[in-house]
CSV table of C-alpha atoms and ligand atoms in Angstrom, one decimal:
chain,number,residue,atom,x,y,z
A,1,MET,CA,0.0,0.0,0.0
A,2,ALA,CA,2.9,2.3,-0.6
A,3,THR,CA,0.8,4.6,-2.7
A,4,ALA,CA,-1.7,5.1,0.0
A,5,SER,CA,0.7,6.3,2.6
A,6,PHE,CA,1.5,9.7,1.3
A,7,ASP,CA,2.1,11.1,4.7
A,8,THR,CA,1.4,14.6,6.0
A,9,ALA,CA,5.1,15.7,6.2
A,10,ALA,CA,5.7,14.8,2.5
A,11,ARG,CA,2.5,16.5,1.7
A,12,GLU,CA,3.3,19.7,3.4
A,13,ALA,CA,6.7,19.7,1.7
A,14,GLY,CA,4.7,19.6,-1.5
A,15,ALA,CA,6.0,16.3,-2.7
A,16,VAL,CA,4.1,14.5,-5.4
A,17,PRO,CA,2.8,11.0,-4.6
A,18,ALA,CA,5.0,8.6,-6.4
A,19,ILE,CA,2.5,6.8,-8.4
A,20,GLU,CA,1.7,6.4,-12.0
A,21,LYS,CA,-1.3,4.2,-11.5
A,22,THR,CA,-3.0,2.9,-8.5
A,23,PRO,CA,-2.5,-0.8,-7.9
A,24,ASP,CA,-5.7,-2.8,-8.3
A,25,PHE,CA,-5.3,-5.2,-5.5
A,26,LEU,CA,-7.1,-7.8,-7.6
A,27,PRO,CA,-8.6,-10.6,-5.6
A,28,GLU,CA,-5.9,-12.9,-4.4
A,29,ALA,CA,-8.6,-15.2,-3.2
A,30,VAL,CA,-12.0,-14.8,-4.7
A,31,PRO,CA,-14.5,-14.3,-1.9
A,32,ALA,CA,-16.6,-17.3,-1.2
A,33,GLY,CA,-20.2,-17.2,-2.3
A,34,ARG,CA,-22.1,-16.1,-5.5
A,35,SER,CA,-20.9,-13.0,-7.3
A,36,SER,CA,-23.2,-10.4,-8.7
A,37,LEU,CA,-23.9,-9.9,-12.5
A,38,VAL,CA,-24.8,-6.2,-12.0
A,39,GLY,CA,-22.6,-3.7,-13.8
A,40,LEU,CA,-20.6,-6.3,-15.8
A,41,THR,CA,-19.4,-5.6,-19.4
A,42,ARG,CA,-21.0,-7.7,-22.1
A,43,GLU,CA,-17.7,-9.6,-22.4
A,44,ASP,CA,-17.7,-10.4,-18.7
A,45,LEU,CA,-21.3,-11.4,-18.8
A,46,LYS,CA,-20.6,-13.8,-21.6
A,47,ALA,CA,-17.7,-15.2,-19.6
A,48,ARG,CA,-20.0,-15.8,-16.6
A,49,LEU,CA,-22.4,-17.7,-18.9
A,50,ALA,CA,-19.6,-19.7,-20.3
A,51,ALA,CA,-18.5,-20.6,-16.8
A,52,ILE,CA,-21.9,-22.2,-16.1
A,53,GLY,CA,-21.8,-24.2,-19.3
A,54,VAL,CA,-23.7,-22.1,-21.8
A,55,SER,CA,-22.4,-23.2,-25.2
A,56,GLU,CA,-20.4,-20.7,-27.3
A,57,ARG,CA,-23.2,-20.9,-29.9
A,58,GLU,CA,-25.8,-19.7,-27.4
A,59,GLN,CA,-23.7,-17.2,-25.4
A,60,ARG,CA,-24.4,-14.2,-27.5
A,61,MET,CA,-28.1,-14.6,-27.5
A,62,ARG,CA,-28.4,-15.5,-23.9
A,63,ALA,CA,-26.1,-12.7,-22.8
A,64,GLY,CA,-28.2,-10.3,-24.8
A,65,GLN,CA,-31.4,-11.4,-23.0
A,66,VAL,CA,-29.8,-11.2,-19.5
A,67,TRP,CA,-28.2,-7.9,-20.4
A,68,HIS,CA,-31.6,-6.5,-21.3
A,69,TRP,CA,-33.1,-7.6,-18.0
A,70,LEU,CA,-30.2,-6.2,-16.1
A,71,ASN,CA,-29.7,-2.9,-17.8
A,72,VAL,CA,-33.0,-1.9,-19.4
A,73,ARG,CA,-35.5,-3.4,-16.9
A,74,GLY,CA,-33.4,-3.3,-13.7
A,75,ALA,CA,-34.3,-6.9,-12.8
A,76,ARG,CA,-33.7,-7.8,-9.1
A,77,ASP,CA,-34.5,-11.4,-9.4
A,78,PHE,CA,-33.7,-14.0,-12.0
A,79,SER,CA,-37.4,-15.2,-11.9
A,80,ASP,CA,-38.3,-11.8,-13.5
A,81,MET,CA,-36.4,-12.8,-16.7
A,82,THR,CA,-39.5,-14.2,-18.5
A,83,ASN,CA,-37.9,-15.0,-21.8
A,84,VAL,CA,-35.0,-16.9,-20.3
A,85,GLY,CA,-35.5,-20.6,-20.0
A,86,LYS,CA,-36.3,-22.2,-16.7
A,87,GLY,CA,-33.2,-24.3,-16.6
A,88,LEU,CA,-30.8,-21.4,-17.3
A,89,LYS,CA,-32.6,-19.3,-14.7
A,90,ALA,CA,-32.0,-22.0,-12.1
A,91,GLN,CA,-28.4,-22.3,-13.1
A,92,LEU,CA,-27.9,-18.5,-13.0
A,93,SER,CA,-29.4,-18.1,-9.6
A,94,GLU,CA,-27.3,-21.0,-8.3
A,95,ALA,CA,-24.1,-19.4,-9.4
A,96,TYR,CA,-24.8,-15.7,-9.3
A,97,THR,CA,-26.8,-12.9,-7.7
A,98,LEU,CA,-28.3,-9.6,-8.9
A,99,ASP,CA,-27.1,-7.9,-5.8
A,100,ARG,CA,-26.5,-4.2,-5.8
A,101,PRO,CA,-24.1,-2.3,-3.6
A,102,GLU,CA,-25.8,-1.9,-0.2
A,103,VAL,CA,-27.3,1.6,0.4
A,104,VAL,CA,-26.0,2.2,3.9
A,105,THR,CA,-27.5,5.7,4.1
A,106,GLU,CA,-29.4,8.1,2.0
A,107,GLN,CA,-29.4,11.8,2.7
A,108,VAL,CA,-31.7,14.2,0.8
A,109,SER,CA,-30.7,17.8,0.6
A,110,ARG,CA,-33.1,20.7,0.8
A,111,ASP,CA,-32.4,21.3,-2.9
A,112,GLY,CA,-33.3,17.7,-3.8
A,113,THR,CA,-29.7,16.5,-4.1
A,114,ARG,CA,-29.4,12.9,-2.7
A,115,LYS,CA,-26.2,11.4,-1.4
A,116,TRP,CA,-25.8,7.7,-1.0
A,117,LEU,CA,-23.2,6.0,1.0
A,118,LEU,CA,-22.7,2.7,-0.7
A,119,ARG,CA,-21.0,-0.4,0.5
A,120,MET,CA,-19.5,-2.7,-2.1
A,121,PRO,CA,-19.3,-6.4,-1.4
A,122,PRO,CA,-15.8,-7.4,-0.3
A,123,ALA,CA,-13.6,-7.6,-3.4
A,124,ASN,CA,-10.4,-9.1,-2.1
A,125,ARG,CA,-8.6,-10.4,0.9
A,126,HIS,CA,-7.6,-6.9,2.1
A,127,GLU,CA,-11.2,-6.0,2.8
A,128,HIS,CA,-12.0,-9.0,4.9
A,129,ASN,CA,-15.7,-9.1,5.5
A,130,ARG,CA,-16.3,-5.5,5.0
A,131,GLY,CA,-16.6,-4.0,1.5
A,132,ALA,CA,-15.3,-0.7,0.5
A,133,GLU,CA,-17.5,2.3,1.0
A,134,ILE,CA,-18.0,5.1,-1.5
A,135,GLU,CA,-20.3,8.0,-2.0
A,136,CYS,CA,-22.5,8.8,-5.0
A,137,VAL,CA,-24.5,11.9,-5.5
A,138,TYR,CA,-27.7,12.5,-7.5
A,139,ILE,CA,-28.4,16.1,-8.5
A,140,PRO,CA,-31.8,16.8,-10.1
A,141,GLY,CA,-32.0,19.7,-12.5
A,142,ARG,CA,-34.4,21.3,-15.0
A,143,GLY,CA,-35.1,18.4,-17.4
A,144,ARG,CA,-32.1,16.4,-16.4
A,145,GLY,CA,-30.8,14.2,-13.6
A,146,THR,CA,-27.0,14.2,-13.0
A,147,LEU,CA,-25.3,11.4,-11.2
A,148,CYS,CA,-21.9,12.1,-9.8
A,149,VAL,CA,-20.0,8.8,-9.5
A,150,SER,CA,-16.9,7.7,-7.7
A,151,SER,CA,-14.1,5.9,-9.5
A,152,GLN,CA,-11.9,5.0,-6.5
A,153,VAL,CA,-12.2,4.5,-2.8
A,154,GLY,CA,-10.5,7.7,-1.6
A,155,CYS,CA,-7.8,9.3,-3.7
A,156,THR,CA,-4.0,9.2,-3.7
A,157,LEU,CA,-3.7,12.7,-5.1
A,158,THR,CA,-3.5,15.4,-2.4
A,159,CYS,CA,-5.1,18.5,-3.8
A,160,SER,CA,-4.8,20.9,-0.9
A,161,PHE,CA,-8.4,22.2,-1.1
A,162,CYS,CA,-10.1,18.7,-1.5
A,163,HIS,CA,-11.4,16.7,1.4
A,164,THR,CA,-11.4,13.4,-0.5
A,165,GLY,CA,-7.7,13.9,-1.0
A,166,THR,CA,-7.2,13.5,2.8
A,167,GLN,CA,-8.7,10.1,2.8
A,168,ARG,CA,-6.4,7.1,2.5
A,169,LEU,CA,-6.9,5.3,-0.7
A,170,VAL,CA,-8.3,1.8,-0.2
A,171,ARG,CA,-8.5,0.7,-3.8
A,172,ASN,CA,-9.7,1.2,-7.4
A,173,LEU,CA,-13.3,0.4,-8.1
A,174,THR,CA,-14.0,-2.2,-10.7
A,175,ALA,CA,-15.9,-1.3,-13.8
A,176,ALA,CA,-18.9,-3.2,-12.4
A,177,GLU,CA,-18.7,-1.2,-9.1
A,178,ILE,CA,-18.6,2.0,-11.0
A,179,THR,CA,-21.6,1.1,-13.2
A,180,ALA,CA,-23.5,-0.3,-10.3
A,181,GLN,CA,-23.8,3.3,-9.0
A,182,VAL,CA,-26.1,4.0,-11.9
A,183,VAL,CA,-28.1,0.9,-11.2
A,184,VAL,CA,-28.6,1.9,-7.6
A,185,ALA,CA,-29.7,5.4,-8.6
A,186,ARG,CA,-32.2,4.0,-11.1
A,187,ASP,CA,-33.5,1.7,-8.4
A,188,ARG,CA,-33.9,4.5,-5.9
A,189,LEU,CA,-35.5,6.8,-8.5
A,190,ASN,CA,-37.8,4.1,-10.0
A,191,ASP,CA,-36.0,5.0,-13.3
A,192,TRP,CA,-36.3,1.7,-15.3
A,193,ALA,CA,-38.1,1.0,-18.5
A,194,GLY,CA,-41.8,0.5,-17.8
A,195,LEU,CA,-41.7,2.4,-14.5
A,196,ASN,CA,-42.4,6.0,-13.9
A,197,PRO,CA,-39.8,8.0,-12.1
A,198,THR,CA,-42.0,11.1,-11.9
A,199,ALA,CA,-45.3,12.1,-13.4
A,200,PRO,CA,-44.7,14.6,-16.2
A,201,GLY,CA,-44.0,18.1,-14.9
A,202,ALA,CA,-44.3,16.9,-11.3
A,203,ASP,CA,-41.5,16.3,-8.7
A,204,GLU,CA,-38.5,18.3,-9.9
A,205,THR,CA,-36.4,16.4,-7.4
A,206,ARG,CA,-36.8,13.0,-9.2
A,207,ARG,CA,-35.7,13.4,-12.8
A,208,PRO,CA,-34.5,10.3,-14.6
A,209,VAL,CA,-30.7,10.0,-14.7
A,210,THR,CA,-29.6,11.6,-18.0
A,211,ASN,CA,-26.0,12.7,-17.2
A,212,ILE,CA,-23.0,11.2,-15.5
A,213,VAL,CA,-20.1,13.1,-14.1
A,214,PHE,CA,-17.0,11.3,-12.8
A,215,MET,CA,-16.6,13.9,-10.1
A,216,GLY,CA,-17.1,11.8,-7.0
A,217,MET,CA,-14.3,10.2,-5.0
A,218,GLY,CA,-11.0,9.4,-6.8
A,219,GLU,CA,-9.0,10.3,-9.8
A,220,PRO,CA,-10.7,8.5,-12.8
A,221,LEU,CA,-7.6,8.5,-15.0
A,222,TYR,CA,-5.6,6.5,-12.3
A,223,ASN,CA,-8.2,3.9,-12.9
A,224,ALA,CA,-8.6,4.4,-16.6
A,225,ASP,CA,-9.2,0.8,-17.8
A,226,ASN,CA,-12.2,0.4,-15.5
A,227,VAL,CA,-13.5,3.9,-16.2
A,228,ILE,CA,-13.4,3.3,-19.9
A,229,ASP,CA,-15.2,-0.1,-19.5
A,230,ALA,CA,-17.8,1.5,-17.2
A,231,VAL,CA,-18.4,4.3,-19.8
A,232,GLY,CA,-19.0,1.5,-22.4
A,233,VAL,CA,-21.6,-0.2,-20.2
A,234,MET,CA,-23.3,3.1,-19.4
A,235,ALA,CA,-23.5,4.2,-23.0
A,236,ASP,CA,-24.7,0.9,-24.5
A,237,GLN,CA,-27.8,1.8,-26.3
A,238,GLU,CA,-29.4,-1.6,-25.8
A,239,GLY,CA,-28.6,-1.2,-22.1
A,240,LEU,CA,-28.3,1.7,-19.7
A,241,GLY,CA,-28.6,3.9,-22.8
A,242,LEU,CA,-26.8,7.1,-21.7
A,243,SER,CA,-25.3,9.3,-24.3
A,244,ARG,CA,-21.5,9.5,-24.4
A,245,ARG,CA,-21.9,13.3,-24.8
A,246,ARG,CA,-23.6,13.3,-21.4
A,247,ILE,CA,-20.8,11.4,-19.7
A,248,THR,CA,-18.1,13.7,-18.4
A,249,VAL,CA,-14.9,12.4,-16.9
A,250,SER,CA,-13.0,14.9,-14.7
A,251,THR,CA,-9.3,14.7,-14.2
A,252,SER,CA,-6.8,16.6,-12.2
A,253,GLY,CA,-4.5,16.3,-15.2
A,254,VAL,CA,-3.2,12.8,-15.8
A,255,VAL,CA,-1.8,13.7,-19.2
A,256,PRO,CA,-0.7,10.3,-20.5
A,257,GLN,CA,-4.2,8.9,-20.1
A,258,MET,CA,-6.2,11.7,-21.6
A,259,GLN,CA,-5.9,10.7,-25.3
A,260,ARG,CA,-7.3,7.2,-24.5
A,261,LEU,CA,-10.3,8.6,-22.8
A,262,GLY,CA,-11.2,10.3,-26.0
A,263,THR,CA,-10.4,7.5,-28.4
A,264,ASP,CA,-11.6,4.5,-26.3
A,265,ALA,CA,-14.5,6.0,-24.3
A,266,HIS,CA,-15.5,9.0,-26.4
A,267,ALA,CA,-16.4,10.7,-23.1
A,268,MET,CA,-16.5,14.4,-22.5
A,269,LEU,CA,-13.5,15.7,-20.6
A,270,ALA,CA,-13.3,18.0,-17.7
A,271,ILE,CA,-10.1,19.4,-16.3
A,272,SER,CA,-9.6,20.5,-12.7
A,273,LEU,CA,-7.5,23.5,-13.6
A,274,HIS,CA,-7.8,25.8,-10.5
A,275,ALA,CA,-4.7,27.8,-11.2
A,276,VAL,CA,-3.1,29.4,-14.3
A,277,ARG,CA,0.5,29.5,-13.0
A,278,ASP,CA,2.7,26.5,-12.4
A,279,ASP,CA,3.9,27.7,-9.0
A,280,LEU,CA,0.4,28.0,-7.7
A,281,ARG,CA,-1.0,24.9,-9.4
A,282,ASP,CA,2.0,23.0,-7.9
A,283,THR,CA,0.6,23.7,-4.5
A,284,LEU,CA,-3.1,23.3,-5.2
A,285,VAL,CA,-2.9,20.3,-7.5
A,286,PRO,CA,0.4,18.6,-6.7
A,287,LEU,CA,0.2,16.4,-9.8
A,288,ASN,CA,1.1,19.6,-11.7
A,289,ARG,CA,4.7,19.0,-10.8
A,290,LYS,CA,4.6,15.9,-12.9
A,291,TYR,CA,2.4,17.2,-15.7
A,292,PRO,CA,2.8,21.0,-15.7
A,293,LEU,CA,0.3,23.4,-17.3
A,294,ALA,CA,2.0,23.5,-20.8
A,295,GLU,CA,1.8,19.8,-21.1
A,296,LEU,CA,-1.8,19.7,-19.8
A,297,ILE,CA,-3.0,22.4,-22.1
A,298,ALA,CA,-1.2,20.7,-25.1
A,299,ALA,CA,-3.0,17.5,-24.3
A,300,CYS,CA,-6.3,19.3,-24.1
A,301,ARG,CA,-5.7,20.9,-27.6
A,302,ALA,CA,-5.1,17.3,-28.9
A,303,TYR,CA,-8.2,15.8,-27.2
A,304,PRO,CA,-10.0,13.6,-29.8
A,305,GLY,CA,-13.3,14.8,-31.2
A,306,LEU,CA,-13.1,18.4,-29.9
A,307,ASN,CA,-15.4,20.9,-31.6
A,308,ASN,CA,-17.9,23.5,-30.5
A,309,ALA,CA,-20.5,20.9,-29.7
A,310,ARG,CA,-18.0,18.8,-27.7
A,311,ARG,CA,-16.1,21.2,-25.5
A,312,ILE,CA,-13.7,20.6,-22.6
A,313,THR,CA,-15.0,21.8,-19.3
A,314,PHE,CA,-12.4,23.6,-17.2
A,315,GLU,CA,-13.1,23.6,-13.5
A,316,TYR,CA,-11.8,26.4,-11.4
A,317,VAL,CA,-12.4,26.5,-7.6
A,318,MET,CA,-12.7,30.0,-6.2
A,319,LEU,CA,-10.3,30.4,-3.3
A,320,LYS,CA,-10.2,33.7,-1.5
A,321,GLY,CA,-7.0,35.6,-2.1
A,322,VAL,CA,-5.4,32.6,-3.7
A,323,ASN,CA,-6.4,32.3,-7.3
A,324,ASP,CA,-9.3,34.8,-7.7
A,325,SER,CA,-7.7,38.1,-8.9
A,326,ASP,CA,-8.6,39.9,-12.1
A,327,ALA,CA,-5.1,39.0,-13.4
A,328,ASP,CA,-5.9,35.3,-12.8
A,329,ALA,CA,-9.1,35.6,-14.8
A,330,ARG,CA,-7.4,37.3,-17.7
A,331,GLU,CA,-4.6,34.7,-17.7
A,332,LEU,CA,-7.2,32.0,-17.6
A,333,VAL,CA,-8.9,33.3,-20.8
A,334,ARG,CA,-5.5,33.7,-22.4
A,335,LEU,CA,-4.4,30.2,-21.5
A,336,LEU,CA,-7.5,28.6,-23.0
A,337,LYS,CA,-7.6,30.6,-26.2
A,338,GLY,CA,-8.5,28.5,-29.2
A,339,ILE,CA,-9.7,25.5,-27.2
A,340,PRO,CA,-13.4,24.7,-27.5
A,341,ALA,CA,-14.1,25.2,-23.8
A,342,LYS,CA,-16.6,25.8,-21.1
A,343,ILE,CA,-15.4,27.3,-17.8
A,344,ASN,CA,-17.0,26.3,-14.5
A,345,LEU,CA,-16.2,28.5,-11.6
A,346,ILE,CA,-16.9,26.5,-8.5
A,347,PRO,CA,-17.3,28.3,-5.2
A,348,PHE,CA,-15.0,26.6,-2.7
A,349,ASN,CA,-16.9,24.2,-0.5
A,350,PRO,CA,-15.5,24.3,2.9
A,351,TRP,CA,-14.9,21.2,5.0
A,352,PRO,CA,-13.8,20.8,8.6
A,353,GLY,CA,-10.1,21.8,8.9
A,354,SER,CA,-9.7,23.1,5.4
A,355,ALA,CA,-7.1,25.9,5.0
A,356,TYR,CA,-9.0,27.9,2.5
A,357,GLN,CA,-12.0,30.2,2.3
A,358,CYS,CA,-14.4,30.7,-0.5
A,359,SER,CA,-13.9,34.0,-2.5
A,360,GLU,CA,-16.4,36.8,-1.7
A,361,TRP,CA,-19.4,36.8,-3.9
A,362,GLU,CA,-18.4,40.2,-5.5
A,363,ARG,CA,-15.0,38.8,-6.3
A,364,ILE,CA,-16.6,35.7,-8.0
A,365,GLU,CA,-18.9,38.0,-10.0
A,366,ARG,CA,-16.0,40.2,-11.1
A,367,PHE,CA,-14.0,37.1,-12.1
A,368,ALA,CA,-17.0,35.7,-13.9
A,369,GLU,CA,-17.5,39.0,-15.8
A,370,ILE,CA,-14.0,38.9,-17.2
A,371,VAL,CA,-14.6,35.3,-18.3
A,372,TYR,CA,-18.0,36.1,-19.6
A,373,ASP,CA,-16.7,39.1,-21.6
A,374,ALA,CA,-14.3,36.7,-23.3
A,375,GLY,CA,-17.2,34.7,-24.6
A,376,TYR,CA,-17.8,32.0,-22.0
A,377,ALA,CA,-21.5,31.7,-21.0
A,378,SER,CA,-22.8,31.4,-17.4
A,379,PRO,CA,-19.6,30.3,-15.8
A,380,VAL,CA,-20.5,30.0,-12.1
A,381,ARG,CA,-21.6,26.7,-10.9
A,382,THR,CA,-24.2,26.8,-8.1
A,383,PRO,CA,-23.1,24.5,-5.3
A,384,ARG,CA,-25.6,21.7,-4.7
A,385,GLY,CA,-26.2,19.6,-1.6
A,386,ARG,CA,-23.9,21.6,0.6
A,387,ASP,CA,-26.2,20.9,3.6
A,388,ILE,CA,-25.5,17.2,3.3
A,389,LEU,CA,-21.8,17.6,2.4
A,390,ALA,CA,-22.5,16.3,-1.0
A,391,ALA,CA,-20.9,19.2,-2.9
A,392,CYS,CA,-17.6,18.9,-4.9
A,393,GLY,CA,-14.7,18.0,-2.7
A,394,GLN,CA,-16.8,17.4,0.4
A,395,LEU,CA,-17.2,13.7,-0.1
A,396,LYS,CA,-15.8,11.6,2.7
A,397,SER,CA,-17.0,13.6,5.6
A,398,GLU,CA,-20.2,11.7,6.4
A,399,THR,CA,-18.5,8.4,5.8
A,400,GLU,CA,-15.8,9.3,8.3
A,401,LYS,CA,-18.4,10.5,10.8
A,402,LEU,CA,-20.4,7.4,10.4
A,403,ARG,CA,-17.3,5.3,11.0
A,404,ALA,CA,-16.5,7.2,14.2
A,405,ARG,CA,-20.0,6.9,15.5
A,406,ALA,CA,-20.3,3.2,14.6
A,407,ARG,CA,-17.0,2.5,16.3
A,408,MET,CA,-18.2,4.3,19.3
A,409,MET,CA,-21.4,2.3,19.4
A,410,LEU,CA,-19.6,-1.0,18.9
A,411,ASP,CA,-17.4,-0.1,21.8
A,412,GLU,CA,-20.6,0.5,23.8
A,413,GLY,CA,-21.9,-2.9,22.7
A,414,LEU,CA,-24.7,-1.6,20.6
A,415,GLY,CA,-23.6,-3.1,17.3
A,416,ALA,CA,-23.3,-1.2,14.0
A,417,GLU,CA,-26.9,-2.0,12.9
A,418,GLY,CA,-28.1,0.1,15.8
A,419,PHE,CA,-26.7,3.1,14.1
A,420,TYR,CA,-26.7,2.7,10.3
A,421,ALA,CA,-29.9,4.2,8.9
A,422,ALA,CA,-31.9,1.7,6.8
A,423,PRO,CA,-32.6,2.9,3.3
A,424,ASP,CA,-35.9,4.7,3.2
A,425,GLU,CA,-38.0,2.4,1.0
A,426,SER,CA,-40.9,4.9,0.9
A,427,ASP,CA,-38.7,6.9,-1.6
A,428,ASP,CA,-39.2,4.1,-4.1
A,429,ASP,CA,-42.9,4.6,-4.4
B,501,SAH,N1,-10.3,13.6,-9.1
B,501,SAH,C1,-11.0,14.2,-10.1
B,501,SAH,C2,-12.5,14.2,-10.0
B,501,SAH,C3,-13.1,14.3,-8.7
B,501,SAH,S1,-13.1,15.9,-7.9
B,501,SAH,C4,-10.6,15.7,-10.3
B,501,SAH,O1,-9.9,16.2,-9.5
B,501,SAH,O2,-10.9,16.2,-11.4
B,501,SAH,C5,-14.4,16.8,-8.7
B,501,SAH,C6,-14.2,18.3,-8.8
B,501,SAH,O3,-14.4,18.9,-7.5
B,501,SAH,C7,-12.8,18.7,-9.2
B,501,SAH,O4,-12.7,19.8,-10.1
B,501,SAH,C8,-12.2,19.1,-7.9
B,501,SAH,O5,-11.0,19.9,-8.1
B,501,SAH,C9,-13.3,19.9,-7.2
B,501,SAH,N2,-13.2,20.1,-5.8
B,501,SAH,C10,-12.4,19.3,-4.9
B,501,SAH,N3,-12.6,19.8,-3.7
B,501,SAH,C11,-13.4,20.9,-3.8
B,501,SAH,C12,-13.9,21.9,-2.8
B,501,SAH,N4,-13.6,21.7,-1.5
B,501,SAH,N5,-14.7,22.8,-3.2
B,501,SAH,C13,-15.0,22.9,-4.5
B,501,SAH,N6,-14.6,22.1,-5.5
B,501,SAH,C14,-13.7,21.1,-5.1
B,502,SF4,FE1,-8.3,13.6,-5.8
B,502,SF4,FE2,-9.7,15.1,-7.5
B,502,SF4,FE3,-9.7,15.6,-4.8
B,502,SF4,FE4,-7.5,16.1,-6.3
B,502,SF4,S1,-9.5,17.1,-6.4
B,502,SF4,S2,-7.6,15.0,-4.3
B,502,SF4,S3,-7.6,14.5,-7.8
B,502,SF4,S4,-10.5,13.8,-5.8
């Protein structure tokens, strides 16, 4: 776990975590019991069918049927799969499950944002009997529902303004675990074919999931293989059916993986820029020491498929007195000149112990004006779900609090189940 122990002293000295890619910690002993088919790629699903003896000739057709039940209908039980033969259904349920990650808690913000703490089944011997926990956030909007998914448990990068970066990395999520977050959201929102997530024009807080952003926990491009596979499953038009143009992968600037994201996933790209000078970006986003601004911007210019309809989003967190001057705004515009781009100014979301403050509103407005005058429309992103610590960079807080409280209750002999809130089934009506 060398990559996970990027200690505080090294961090304060501004050192860059010495990793190129997070190790996967692939199962050294496959956990006992049946594994879930939820979230698998078509190839993996076929392999699971082959493993229970489905002939090569039949695999394609059978996989297509099961795929439909999993990803269009959201089946929770093999018995729902009416066009799959009795014998195969029995074999499937003997060998596999349709389990989703467990919803440990659901929090609903005043603005309709929902944050789920999800527990994955144990994936390897390092996790013993307790699966990894991650957070996933659903943000309803006008005519859209955006799901913010996690790609890793924690993050090895240590951006100084980000709470997730203070959490020790446990591991990469598998492609299935990333995709399963969409499945959970669709379950919770009743958003499957044949169901009705919301009557037309009614509850604004329950829009179907239409957009995916990889802006939860983790650096997606340190887990690029699984992220690319997950995008493939999400964008399968005979499955989860999302549009690749509505799937955005955000990176802090892992330059060598950016090209692949364009060619292999055709996903939209977001760059966590946050500073326009190397000296400042080195401290805010330490990965900048490895891939400085010039390299990052060159990789952006070369991103496959860029045009005015497929722009790169540049995220810029507004930190009081740090990166929010008029000169910074002008330099930002200059730096991005010629790149089909959107600029998102993100008011800094504070977290306990953070060293920064959010810029004053007047400052953000002035900064936005300079950006707007350069031709970028509505650049300020309204923070969502702040009251439940679901906004950008706040993920982890609740999980950590839960752990502390659960530990306390265990110490008091109450047992964890005495504390964890059961998912509120009434929300599925
Ligand atoms: N690791 C990836 C994706 C997850 S972070 C990345 O860094 O791009 C999602 C976005 O939230 C990034 O732009 C990140 O810089 C931003 N962010 C992190 N902490 C924040 C905070 N406290 N306030 C506002 N935005 C933050
Ligand atoms: Fe990791 Fe992104 Fe947070 Fe940086 S901003 S620590 S890359 S999650």
